[in-house]
Amino acid sequence: MVQKWKRWNTAARKWLWILVVLGVAASLPVGYDRLQTESTSKNVELVFDYRDLLDVSVYQAKPEDFISEQLDRLKENGVMSMALYESTLDELVKSRRITVYDAQQAADLTGTTISPNENFTYIAFNSEESAVLIKPIIEETYSRLGIPVRAWNYEKAVDGLVLETPRSNAVIKPMTPDPITIAMLRDKGFTIVPRLSDSLPYDEAYVEQLMAYFSDIGVKRILFEGDAAKGFNDNADKKSLNAFGKLLNQYNIGLVAIENIKRPQKGFTQLAYMTDYNVTRIYSLSERDANLDPETIGDRFALASKDRNIRMFYLNAEPSRDMTKASITHPLDNLIDALTGTGQAIQKMEDNGFTMGLAEPFKVTDSSMLRYFKLGAVIGAIALITLMISYYIPFLTVPAFLLGLVGSAGLYVLKPTLLEQALALFAAISAPTVAVILAIRKVNDTQKIIPDMSAGRRVSHSIVLLVKTTIISLAAVPVVVALLNNVTYMLVLDQFRGVSLLAAAPIALIAVYVVLYRGGSTYSSIQKLLKAPITLTWVIAAGIVGIVGMYYLSRTGNAGAVSPIEMAFRSFLENTFGVRPRNKEFLLAHPMMVLGVFLSFKYRHAVYLLIIGVMGQLSMVGTFTHIHTPIYISAIRVVLGLGLGLIIGLIAIAAWQILERIWKRWSPLLLRR
């Protein structure tokens, strides 16, 4: 009975491979849908922070003239939108709309005595226009917040108000954006991108009025300020997120998702869902980075639009004190140089097929057979994972597959998103692991049949085996793409989970296979390993492996630090090939795979190099888990890495052959001495 069970599990592999092939075939139409979706949004929009321009103008002799001049320059050089925050009293002061006084200052101005029981805020309007347009906004805002507002007459002011609250409290209350500034920006041809906060209680009537106003002035997208979307804080009591989402749909206003923020803005994902993902991603060039070399900024913009589906760029600028020039400086000239001067950011993006215009959301393409194709991908993923298990624990092949089907069905009912992410992760781990295991088995079998293979045949076998291994590894790619085919991943509202596990698991699994599963009894290999004495060499080797492993994992994902030399090398690769291949693939992993296979046909222990080689296989699969990167970019990156890695691997083989011949010739002479 035991022998029969073994035969069943062994025979099951053939059927599992058939299911993998069918799963890949079912996944391909889903990948085609994603390609079509990725081609629907080609406009790139440049947005400038108007508040920053206002801050810089404070240090100019003629602030209004400076603002007007810089706005014209920005417009001429490709900036088409202005980000406008909700107004505050401080901002209105910088704009010369009003003058704000505390109680002591107001008493000094009017020649009266300050009341010991009044700590109010006094506002004087600096022009008739401000009194007409700004005064109603201030009155409405503070009255809505329960702060008494009354008239204040000061002979040198056009008009005035008293807010019965301390100045420190009054100046931080957000109000409707300054209508005078909006009119001026629209006259200059800019689109307005409002920045809304959720710092005040949600007032549905006010927000509806605000959204209607935004629609009238041509607002297409809203960018949230702070850590929460509008309406989040009062959602539990007022269902304010639902109300705000309905207003967004009613006035056809979309959202902007900020790239690389530490935590997603609270409530953003729900609003994105309610608006049918009328969302575009934005890259923010920080105040510090605004002073980078223009060419660096240009490369960043070109790379972000091409590789990360970024369709909006947010430009910041802040004044800084330059003691070497004894003056206050700003980066506006540098930013303009980056866009159209030496940085050529706009030209580079246009060369990549993009058009400068208002950003648009992706138009999702979904096949009518999508659910059936995804079911095929699910079964293919389960089969791939089961195959990996079968090479380590053959006895569990059939039970693992059946358990995978039942578990997946249950998880689909409870949490389908978790099912997709889990299967995508373990399929991505399984494919490169199985591929390298099969490569090791092929090397072992060939070595037994042809123990003295010529160098030429070893080279050809190495190339063929690299290609076969790569094909098996990449079998996971269509499956992963199909499982994660959702616009939420393209917008990074959801992400592929387990990047570090994907980076480490195949390496560890191949190391275990090389040590314990290469011929003979696995049980005997484990016993031998447990009985082996622990020497200082082992301890040092373990320490080195640990340090290298920690460094490798620290470089996984987007958080790793990159040296200036590596950044320069990356830029060189990007400019040379158009798409940058991954360094670890073509400089290390693929060459080690080729060299390792070549040497393994002759030296048994050279197979340990394949532990490094699997890094390239998993990296290729991992490239396609970056769902926000277009598929064709990932494909080009993989092909370039593979081609360059093969060339370097062949060079490594040639170098080994030369060194081996030198050693054979000179080592006898050295030993005699």
XYZ file of C-alpha atoms in Angstrom:
673
model
C 0.000 0.000 0.000
C 2.842 2.355 0.824
C 4.498 1.684 -2.537
C 1.225 2.297 -4.338
C 0.789 5.601 -2.477
C 4.305 6.607 -3.535
C 3.503 5.778 -7.162
C 0.325 7.854 -7.012
C 2.177 10.854 -5.630
C 4.955 10.499 -8.207
C 2.448 10.143 -11.056
C 0.564 13.184 -9.746
C 3.452 15.438 -10.784
C 2.629 14.917 -14.442
C -0.944 16.070 -13.875
C 0.258 18.981 -11.781
C 2.480 20.148 -14.634
C -0.520 19.944 -16.967
C -2.526 22.091 -14.538
C 0.339 24.605 -14.377
C 0.376 24.886 -18.175
C -3.413 25.309 -18.253
C -3.188 27.890 -15.475
C -0.588 29.864 -17.442
C -2.758 29.674 -20.573
C -5.805 30.895 -18.637
C -3.764 33.786 -17.184
C -2.534 35.166 -20.495
C -5.834 36.885 -21.500
C -5.880 38.615 -18.099
C -2.357 39.886 -18.737
C -3.518 41.208 -22.111
C -6.353 43.090 -20.379
C -3.814 44.705 -18.080
C -1.678 45.755 -21.046
C -4.716 47.477 -22.534
C -5.507 49.178 -19.225
C -1.939 50.471 -18.906
C -2.142 52.110 -22.330
C -5.185 54.260 -21.507
C -3.584 57.004 -19.383
C -0.847 58.933 -21.194
C -1.245 62.509 -19.949
C 1.278 63.908 -17.473
C 0.372 66.936 -15.349
C 2.790 69.245 -13.547
C 1.442 70.850 -10.366
C 3.117 73.654 -8.400
C 2.481 74.462 -4.737
C 1.120 78.020 -4.723
C 1.660 78.390 -0.975
C 5.393 77.871 -1.530
C 5.383 80.628 -4.138
C 3.639 82.869 -1.640
C 6.271 82.059 1.007
C 9.074 82.953 -1.404
C 7.356 86.214 -2.373
C 7.449 87.436 1.226
C 11.209 87.955 0.805
C 10.868 89.961 -2.420
C 10.793 93.753 -2.696
C 7.668 93.660 -4.885
C 5.750 90.492 -3.921
C 2.828 90.848 -6.339
C 5.071 91.530 -9.326
C 7.280 88.603 -8.333
C 4.335 86.208 -8.089
C 2.950 87.306 -11.434
C 6.324 86.967 -13.144
C 7.017 83.510 -11.724
C 3.562 82.259 -12.595
C 4.096 83.320 -16.205
C 7.461 81.546 -16.268
C 6.030 78.364 -14.783
C 3.177 78.370 -17.294
C 5.550 78.881 -20.213
C 7.680 75.964 -19.023
C 4.995 73.308 -18.751
C 3.347 73.780 -15.338
C -0.389 73.723 -15.933
C -1.886 73.385 -12.445
C -1.602 75.121 -9.093
C -2.162 73.342 -5.800
C -4.182 75.640 -3.580
C -4.679 74.961 0.122
C -7.694 75.990 2.113
C -7.168 79.599 3.195
C -6.018 80.593 6.657
C -5.681 84.029 8.174
C -1.893 83.707 7.996
C -2.029 82.958 4.283
C -4.383 85.881 3.655
C -1.914 88.119 5.487
C 0.928 86.955 3.201
C -1.315 87.661 0.215
C -1.851 91.225 1.503
C -5.608 90.663 1.646
C -5.953 91.405 5.367
C -4.026 92.529 8.430
C -4.481 90.603 11.680
C -3.992 92.023 15.185
C -4.170 90.579 18.653
C -5.926 92.428 21.484
C -2.853 94.416 22.563
C -2.027 95.500 19.000
C -5.628 96.529 18.383
C -5.660 98.592 21.582
C -2.442 100.337 20.551
C -3.876 101.151 17.128
C -7.140 102.556 18.412
C -5.656 104.281 21.461
C -7.878 102.378 23.868
C -7.167 100.316 26.939
C -6.986 96.541 26.542
C -9.748 94.707 28.397
C -8.440 92.228 31.006
C -11.170 89.755 30.023
C -10.894 89.895 26.224
C -8.335 88.008 24.171
C -9.821 88.432 20.716
C -8.563 88.577 17.141
C -8.988 91.745 15.071
C -9.021 91.728 11.267
C -8.650 94.737 8.961
C -9.329 94.334 5.221
C -6.700 95.992 3.048
C -8.865 96.692 0.001
C -12.447 96.997 -1.117
C -12.070 93.768 -3.083
C -10.937 91.873 0.006
C -13.815 93.266 2.039
C -16.325 92.150 -0.590
C -14.902 88.686 -1.343
C -12.960 87.610 1.758
C -15.141 88.997 4.544
C -18.149 86.691 3.856
C -15.844 83.649 3.886
C -14.386 84.574 7.274
C -17.824 85.325 8.737
C -19.287 82.051 7.454
C -16.355 79.907 8.635
C -16.085 81.191 12.195
C -19.838 81.383 12.708
C -20.119 77.770 11.573
C -17.479 76.858 14.158
C -19.425 78.610 16.920
C -17.016 81.544 17.269
C -18.812 84.907 17.603
C -17.997 87.369 14.805
C -18.839 91.071 14.859
C -17.885 94.235 13.028
C -14.827 96.267 13.963
C -14.229 99.772 12.777
C -10.714 101.126 12.454
C -10.373 104.437 10.662
C -7.354 103.427 8.538
C -8.957 100.165 7.372
C -11.576 99.653 4.687
C -13.547 97.365 6.949
C -12.907 95.090 9.906
C -14.053 92.132 12.005
C -13.591 90.916 15.551
C -13.300 87.158 16.125
C -13.967 86.291 19.740
C -11.125 83.800 19.994
C -7.366 84.203 20.586
C -5.242 84.946 17.571
C -3.249 81.688 17.996
C -6.503 79.738 17.587
C -7.997 81.902 14.851
C -5.073 81.735 12.428
C -5.120 77.920 12.078
C -8.767 77.485 11.057
C -9.063 76.400 7.408
C -11.497 78.256 5.146
C -12.617 78.176 1.539
C -9.646 78.848 -0.792
C -9.012 82.515 -1.550
C -11.357 83.454 -4.461
C -9.160 86.403 -5.481
C -6.163 84.091 -5.910
C -8.285 81.543 -7.761
C -9.497 84.185 -10.219
C -5.931 85.383 -10.797
C -4.616 81.846 -11.396
C -7.442 80.987 -13.771
C -6.822 84.188 -15.732
C -3.249 82.994 -16.208
C -4.502 79.647 -17.542
C -3.882 77.390 -14.553
C -6.122 74.552 -13.432
C -6.761 74.502 -9.685
C -5.926 71.405 -7.604
C -7.469 72.045 -4.158
C -5.783 70.581 -1.077
C -8.437 69.703 1.489
C -7.910 68.735 5.109
C -10.142 66.896 7.571
C -9.276 69.046 10.572
C -12.767 70.522 11.144
C -16.098 68.778 11.825
C -17.735 67.604 8.606
C -20.523 69.963 7.512
C -22.385 68.409 4.590
C -24.082 71.621 3.443
C -20.781 73.514 3.418
C -18.902 70.704 1.645
C -21.615 70.423 -1.015
C -21.430 74.156 -1.619
C -17.637 73.905 -1.819
C -17.729 71.042 -4.322
C -20.224 72.897 -6.497
C -17.869 75.882 -6.462
C -14.923 73.652 -7.412
C -16.915 72.205 -10.294
C -17.758 75.695 -11.549
C -14.076 76.709 -11.646
C -13.040 73.562 -13.527
C -11.478 71.472 -10.740
C -10.815 67.891 -11.909
C -8.931 66.412 -8.927
C -8.573 66.917 -5.200
C -5.411 66.292 -3.197
C -5.821 65.702 0.521
C -3.628 67.371 3.120
C -2.623 65.520 6.283
C -3.148 61.877 7.212
C -6.872 61.577 6.479
C -9.258 62.092 3.602
C -12.084 64.598 3.901
C -14.862 63.143 6.035
C -12.888 60.353 7.679
C -12.869 61.608 11.274
C -16.670 61.992 11.448
C -17.484 58.928 9.377
C -18.531 56.765 12.330
C -21.219 59.245 13.407
C -22.181 61.021 10.194
C -21.287 58.537 7.413
C -19.375 61.480 6.027
C -17.086 59.449 3.754
C -20.118 58.087 1.924
C -21.565 61.581 1.643
C -18.308 63.019 0.335
C -17.876 60.149 -2.129
C -21.335 60.861 -3.554
C -20.423 64.519 -3.985
C -17.231 63.572 -5.827
C -19.254 61.452 -8.243
C -21.976 64.099 -8.584
C -19.470 66.744 -9.646
C -17.143 64.351 -11.505
C -14.097 65.196 -9.392
C -11.350 62.613 -8.941
C -8.674 62.005 -6.335
C -4.884 62.072 -6.204
C -2.885 59.289 -4.501
C 0.478 60.383 -3.074
C 3.401 58.068 -3.804
C 5.653 56.783 -1.008
C 3.805 58.223 1.974
C 4.498 56.286 5.169
C 0.848 55.397 5.732
C -2.062 55.633 3.289
C -4.339 58.553 4.067
C -7.212 57.261 6.196
C -10.407 56.786 4.251
C -8.719 57.262 0.870
C -9.205 53.664 -0.271
C -12.936 53.808 0.486
C -13.333 57.040 -1.475
C -11.323 55.591 -4.353
C -13.675 52.604 -4.470
C -16.749 54.852 -4.343
C -15.470 56.935 -7.271
C -14.770 53.812 -9.332
C -11.039 54.498 -8.927
C -11.057 57.908 -10.541
C -7.544 58.269 -9.125
C -4.132 59.291 -10.439
C -0.798 58.879 -8.673
C 1.419 61.862 -7.868
C 5.147 62.112 -7.192
C 6.111 64.949 -4.871
C 9.491 66.585 -5.378
C 10.334 67.755 -1.861
C 11.598 71.206 -0.942
C 15.075 69.765 -0.399
C 15.104 67.814 -3.665
C 14.019 70.916 -5.570
C 17.667 72.009 -5.301
C 19.061 68.840 -6.884
C 20.950 68.920 -10.150
C 18.425 69.626 -12.976
C 19.481 66.495 -14.865
C 18.820 64.380 -11.778
C 15.331 65.862 -11.447
C 14.702 65.283 -15.153
C 15.755 61.638 -14.867
C 13.535 61.159 -11.815
C 10.464 62.496 -13.595
C 11.101 60.440 -16.728
C 11.657 57.278 -14.681
C 8.603 57.808 -12.451
C 6.228 58.348 -15.376
C 7.588 55.429 -17.366
C 8.262 52.866 -14.629
C 5.765 53.662 -11.879
C 2.586 54.880 -13.576
C 3.035 58.381 -12.136
C 0.845 60.860 -13.996
C 1.156 63.956 -11.790
C 4.266 65.691 -10.449
C 4.104 68.037 -7.491
C 6.725 70.780 -7.370
C 7.708 72.309 -4.045
C 9.913 75.346 -3.452
C 10.854 77.057 -0.235
C 13.001 80.080 0.530
C 16.349 79.402 2.166
C 19.001 81.550 3.794
C 22.279 81.492 1.831
C 24.981 83.008 4.040
C 27.633 82.726 1.308
C 25.612 85.199 -0.772
C 24.075 87.048 2.180
C 20.645 86.669 0.640
C 17.416 84.656 0.661
C 17.369 82.246 -2.270
C 14.762 79.976 -3.874
C 14.868 76.998 -6.297
C 12.411 78.283 -8.931
C 15.133 78.852 -11.530
C 16.497 75.372 -10.852
C 13.051 73.786 -11.262
C 12.427 75.527 -14.563
C 15.878 74.441 -15.745
C 14.985 70.858 -14.791
C 11.734 70.971 -16.770
C 12.832 72.558 -20.038
C 16.513 73.431 -19.709
C 19.411 71.097 -19.031
C 17.154 68.631 -17.169
C 14.823 68.173 -20.162
C 12.201 66.470 -17.958
C 9.299 67.322 -20.262
C 11.185 66.314 -23.398
C 12.219 63.003 -21.850
C 8.647 62.197 -20.868
C 7.372 63.107 -24.319
C 10.067 60.926 -25.886
C 8.672 58.059 -23.785
C 5.246 58.508 -25.378
C 3.569 60.809 -22.850
C 1.700 64.050 -23.499
C 1.662 67.064 -21.206
C -1.956 67.544 -20.174
C -4.448 67.047 -17.358
C -3.908 63.649 -15.759
C -6.550 61.012 -16.432
C -7.409 57.785 -14.587
C -6.811 54.374 -16.107
C -9.757 52.979 -18.038
C -9.915 49.410 -16.800
C -10.334 46.659 -19.381
C -11.860 43.450 -18.047
C -12.738 40.415 -20.140
C -16.237 38.992 -19.785
C -14.546 35.676 -18.946
C -12.365 37.229 -16.239
C -13.678 35.145 -13.335
C -13.068 31.902 -15.228
C -9.574 32.956 -16.265
C -8.796 33.862 -12.653
C -10.111 30.466 -11.522
C -7.646 28.855 -13.934
C -4.868 31.022 -12.447
C -5.852 29.930 -8.929
C -5.688 26.241 -9.851
C -2.393 26.793 -11.679
C -0.943 28.526 -8.604
C -2.033 25.694 -6.311
C -0.488 23.150 -8.703
C 2.779 25.110 -8.795
C 2.949 25.289 -4.999
C 2.164 21.573 -4.734
C 4.964 20.754 -7.172
C 7.436 22.546 -4.942
C 6.207 20.590 -1.914
C 6.468 17.327 -3.859
C 10.218 17.714 -4.375
C 10.759 17.987 -0.618
C 8.003 15.784 0.808
C 6.812 13.497 -2.036
C 4.503 11.641 0.335
C 2.293 14.742 0.676
C 1.849 15.622 -3.012
C -1.797 14.581 -3.423
C -2.933 15.707 0.067
C -1.205 19.089 -0.411
C -3.047 19.708 -3.670
C -6.432 18.701 -2.259
C -5.854 20.756 0.891
C -4.854 23.706 -1.294
C -8.128 23.486 -3.231
C -10.270 23.249 -0.096
C -8.347 25.988 1.729
C -8.527 28.305 -1.266
C -12.287 27.787 -1.556
C -12.729 28.672 2.121
C -10.462 31.704 1.931
C -12.280 32.915 -1.185
C -15.511 33.019 0.809
C -13.944 34.703 3.851
C -11.383 37.068 2.309
C -10.782 36.818 -1.457
C -8.106 39.545 -1.478
C -6.011 37.571 1.012
C -6.415 34.458 -1.160
C -5.083 36.276 -4.230
C -2.123 37.748 -2.357
C -1.208 34.473 -0.631
C -1.377 32.402 -3.819
C 0.576 35.052 -5.747
C 3.318 35.058 -3.102
C 3.691 31.287 -2.803
C 3.464 30.769 -6.568
C 6.227 33.364 -6.986
C 8.344 31.451 -4.445
C 7.570 28.023 -5.899
C 8.388 28.586 -9.570
C 12.080 29.630 -9.235
C 12.576 27.004 -6.506
C 11.213 24.199 -8.697
C 13.129 25.513 -11.714
C 16.511 25.407 -9.948
C 15.731 22.015 -8.363
C 15.127 20.607 -11.827
C 18.375 22.206 -13.001
C 20.277 20.523 -10.142
C 18.682 17.156 -10.924
C 19.551 17.554 -14.600
C 23.179 18.314 -13.726
C 23.358 15.244 -11.465
C 21.835 12.932 -14.095
C 24.046 14.277 -16.886
C 27.166 13.976 -14.742
C 26.425 10.287 -14.140
C 25.851 9.584 -17.845
C 28.738 11.700 -19.195
C 31.317 12.091 -16.393
C 34.019 13.564 -18.667
C 32.082 16.084 -20.735
C 34.122 18.428 -22.931
C 34.298 22.117 -22.131
C 32.380 23.048 -25.300
C 29.488 20.744 -24.439
C 29.452 22.016 -20.865
C 29.092 25.575 -22.167
C 26.214 24.670 -24.492
C 24.505 22.651 -21.748
C 24.886 25.610 -19.369
C 23.231 28.017 -21.811
C 20.378 25.612 -22.576
C 19.819 24.877 -18.897
C 19.732 28.611 -18.058
C 17.046 29.113 -20.706
C 14.986 26.129 -19.499
C 15.280 27.209 -15.877
C 14.211 30.739 -16.771
C 11.158 29.495 -18.683
C 10.010 27.430 -15.697
C 10.634 30.326 -13.295
C 8.692 32.729 -15.482
C 5.719 30.346 -15.503
C 4.719 32.078 -12.267
C 4.556 35.494 -13.942
C 1.239 35.157 -15.881
C -0.317 33.526 -12.822
C 0.826 36.319 -10.479
C -0.286 38.990 -12.964
C -3.721 37.373 -13.271
C -4.174 36.967 -9.520
C -3.243 40.603 -8.854
C -5.018 42.062 -11.875
C -6.798 44.903 -10.128
C -6.483 48.645 -10.575
C -5.951 48.926 -6.800
C -2.504 47.361 -7.263
C -1.682 49.665 -10.177
C -2.557 52.640 -7.960
C -0.697 51.074 -4.981
C -3.860 51.154 -2.867
C -3.150 47.434 -2.404
C 0.327 45.943 -2.617
C 1.967 42.587 -3.204
C 2.770 41.250 0.259
C 5.820 39.268 1.276
C 8.616 40.883 -0.728
C 11.252 39.888 1.852
C 9.927 36.322 2.000
C 10.092 36.046 -1.780
C 13.665 37.345 -1.689
C 14.802 34.828 0.957
C 12.662 31.675 0.727
C 13.874 30.259 -2.630
C 17.511 30.777 -1.610
C 16.939 28.954 1.686
C 14.960 26.160 -0.002
C 17.629 25.567 -2.651
C 20.323 25.563 0.047
C 18.368 22.857 1.904
C 17.931 20.866 -1.295
C 21.626 21.047 -2.199
C 22.694 19.947 1.290
C 20.096 17.251 1.983
C 18.529 16.027 -1.252
C 21.412 15.423 -3.671
C 21.579 11.658 -3.888
C 21.374 9.087 -1.138
C 18.915 9.093 1.737
C 17.657 12.435 2.997
C 17.395 10.937 6.471
C 21.050 9.887 6.314
C 22.061 13.353 5.142
C 20.239 14.940 8.081
C 21.897 12.515 10.535
C 25.309 13.209 9.058
C 24.746 16.958 9.288
C 23.602 16.757 12.924
C 26.604 14.655 13.922
C 29.148 16.879 12.182
C 31.414 18.749 14.627
C 30.983 22.533 14.773
C 34.338 24.094 13.956
C 35.565 27.660 14.013
C 35.415 27.631 10.216
C 31.702 26.842 10.399
C 31.103 29.676 12.861
C 32.979 32.186 10.699
C 31.168 30.976 7.588
C 27.790 31.270 9.345
C 28.659 34.813 10.428
C 29.634 35.817 6.899
C 26.447 34.272 5.484
C 24.393 36.109 8.128
C 25.978 39.485 7.343
C 25.592 39.008 3.596
C 22.000 37.863 4.090
C 21.111 40.901 6.191
C 22.650 43.230 3.616
C 20.794 41.440 0.814
C 17.457 41.730 2.613
C 18.137 45.379 3.485
C 18.423 46.089 -0.242
C 15.129 44.350 -0.977
C 12.221 46.652 -1.752
C 12.367 50.448 -1.863
C 13.825 51.215 1.554
C 17.463 50.317 0.943
C 20.061 53.084 0.777
C 21.899 53.520 -2.510
C 25.411 54.950 -2.779
C 26.172 57.849 -5.166
C 28.351 55.517 -7.268
C 25.507 53.040 -7.669
C 23.104 55.848 -8.504
C 25.455 57.020 -11.242
C 25.717 53.451 -12.548
C 21.924 53.126 -12.530
C 21.585 56.357 -14.499
C 24.134 55.075 -16.997
C 22.164 51.862 -17.498
C 18.880 53.743 -17.794
C 20.259 56.174 -20.366
C 22.043 53.421 -22.297
C 19.259 50.837 -22.531
C 16.152 52.919 -21.872
C 15.163 50.440 -19.146
C 17.482 49.602 -16.274
C 18.162 45.875 -15.700
C 18.588 44.785 -12.088
C 22.218 44.811 -10.959
C 21.949 41.668 -8.836
C 20.633 39.737 -11.834
C 23.152 40.505 -14.553
C 26.198 41.244 -12.367
C 25.891 38.333 -9.944
C 23.027 35.843 -10.048
C 22.784 34.955 -13.750
C 26.593 34.718 -14.193
C 26.773 32.457 -11.105
C 24.006 30.307 -12.573
C 25.883 29.860 -15.853
C 29.273 29.336 -14.184
C 27.775 27.070 -11.510
C 26.150 24.743 -14.039
C 29.325 24.683 -16.164
C 31.499 23.723 -13.193
C 28.955 21.295 -11.730
C 29.325 18.977 -14.702
C 32.914 18.455 -13.561
C 33.075 19.390 -9.872
C 30.325 18.052 -7.620
C 30.473 20.816 -5.032
C 30.244 23.602 -7.620
C 26.489 23.111 -7.466
C 26.550 25.353 -4.372
C 26.916 28.289 -6.778
C 23.319 27.615 -7.838
C 22.208 28.815 -4.406
C 23.350 32.242 -5.588
C 21.955 31.569 -9.051
C 18.405 31.175 -7.753
C 18.587 34.825 -6.698
C 18.348 35.826 -10.353
C 15.394 33.520 -10.966
C 13.385 34.861 -8.040
C 14.347 38.436 -8.947
C 12.889 38.018 -12.437
C 9.598 36.845 -10.974
C 9.758 39.567 -8.329
C 10.069 42.214 -11.042
C 6.536 41.414 -12.194
C 5.142 41.700 -8.660
C 5.659 45.483 -8.952
C 2.143 45.870 -10.348
C 2.494 49.661 -10.630
C 5.212 49.069 -13.243
C 3.905 48.438 -16.779
C 4.253 44.827 -17.932
C 6.287 45.688 -21.002
C 8.842 47.578 -18.883
C 9.209 44.571 -16.562
C 9.603 42.248 -19.572
C 12.337 44.431 -21.107
C 14.118 44.604 -17.731
C 14.118 40.804 -17.407
C 15.339 40.195 -20.977
C 18.146 42.749 -20.599
C 19.240 41.260 -17.282
C 19.215 37.768 -18.722
C 21.155 38.729 -21.838
C 23.812 40.735 -20.001
C 24.036 38.066 -17.288
C 24.633 35.364 -19.898
C 27.416 37.390 -21.504
C 29.109 38.008 -18.148
C 28.627 34.334 -17.264
C 30.380 33.245 -20.458
C 33.219 35.667 -19.685
C 33.439 34.108 -16.204
C 33.663 30.636 -17.768
C 36.452 31.798 -20.072
C 38.304 33.343 -17.133
C 37.908 30.105 -15.135
C 39.270 28.032 -18.001
C 42.315 30.270 -18.284
C 42.949 30.180 -14.526
C 42.452 26.423 -14.443
C 45.039 25.889 -17.174
C 47.494 28.214 -15.453
C 47.014 26.289 -12.200
C 47.524 22.917 -13.854
C 50.716 24.127 -15.470
C 52.310 25.955 -12.544
C 50.955 24.194 -9.452
C 53.400 21.209 -9.746
C 56.316 23.650 -9.788
C 54.963 25.468 -6.748
C 54.468 22.204 -4.856
C 58.102 21.137 -5.520
C 59.346 24.287 -3.827
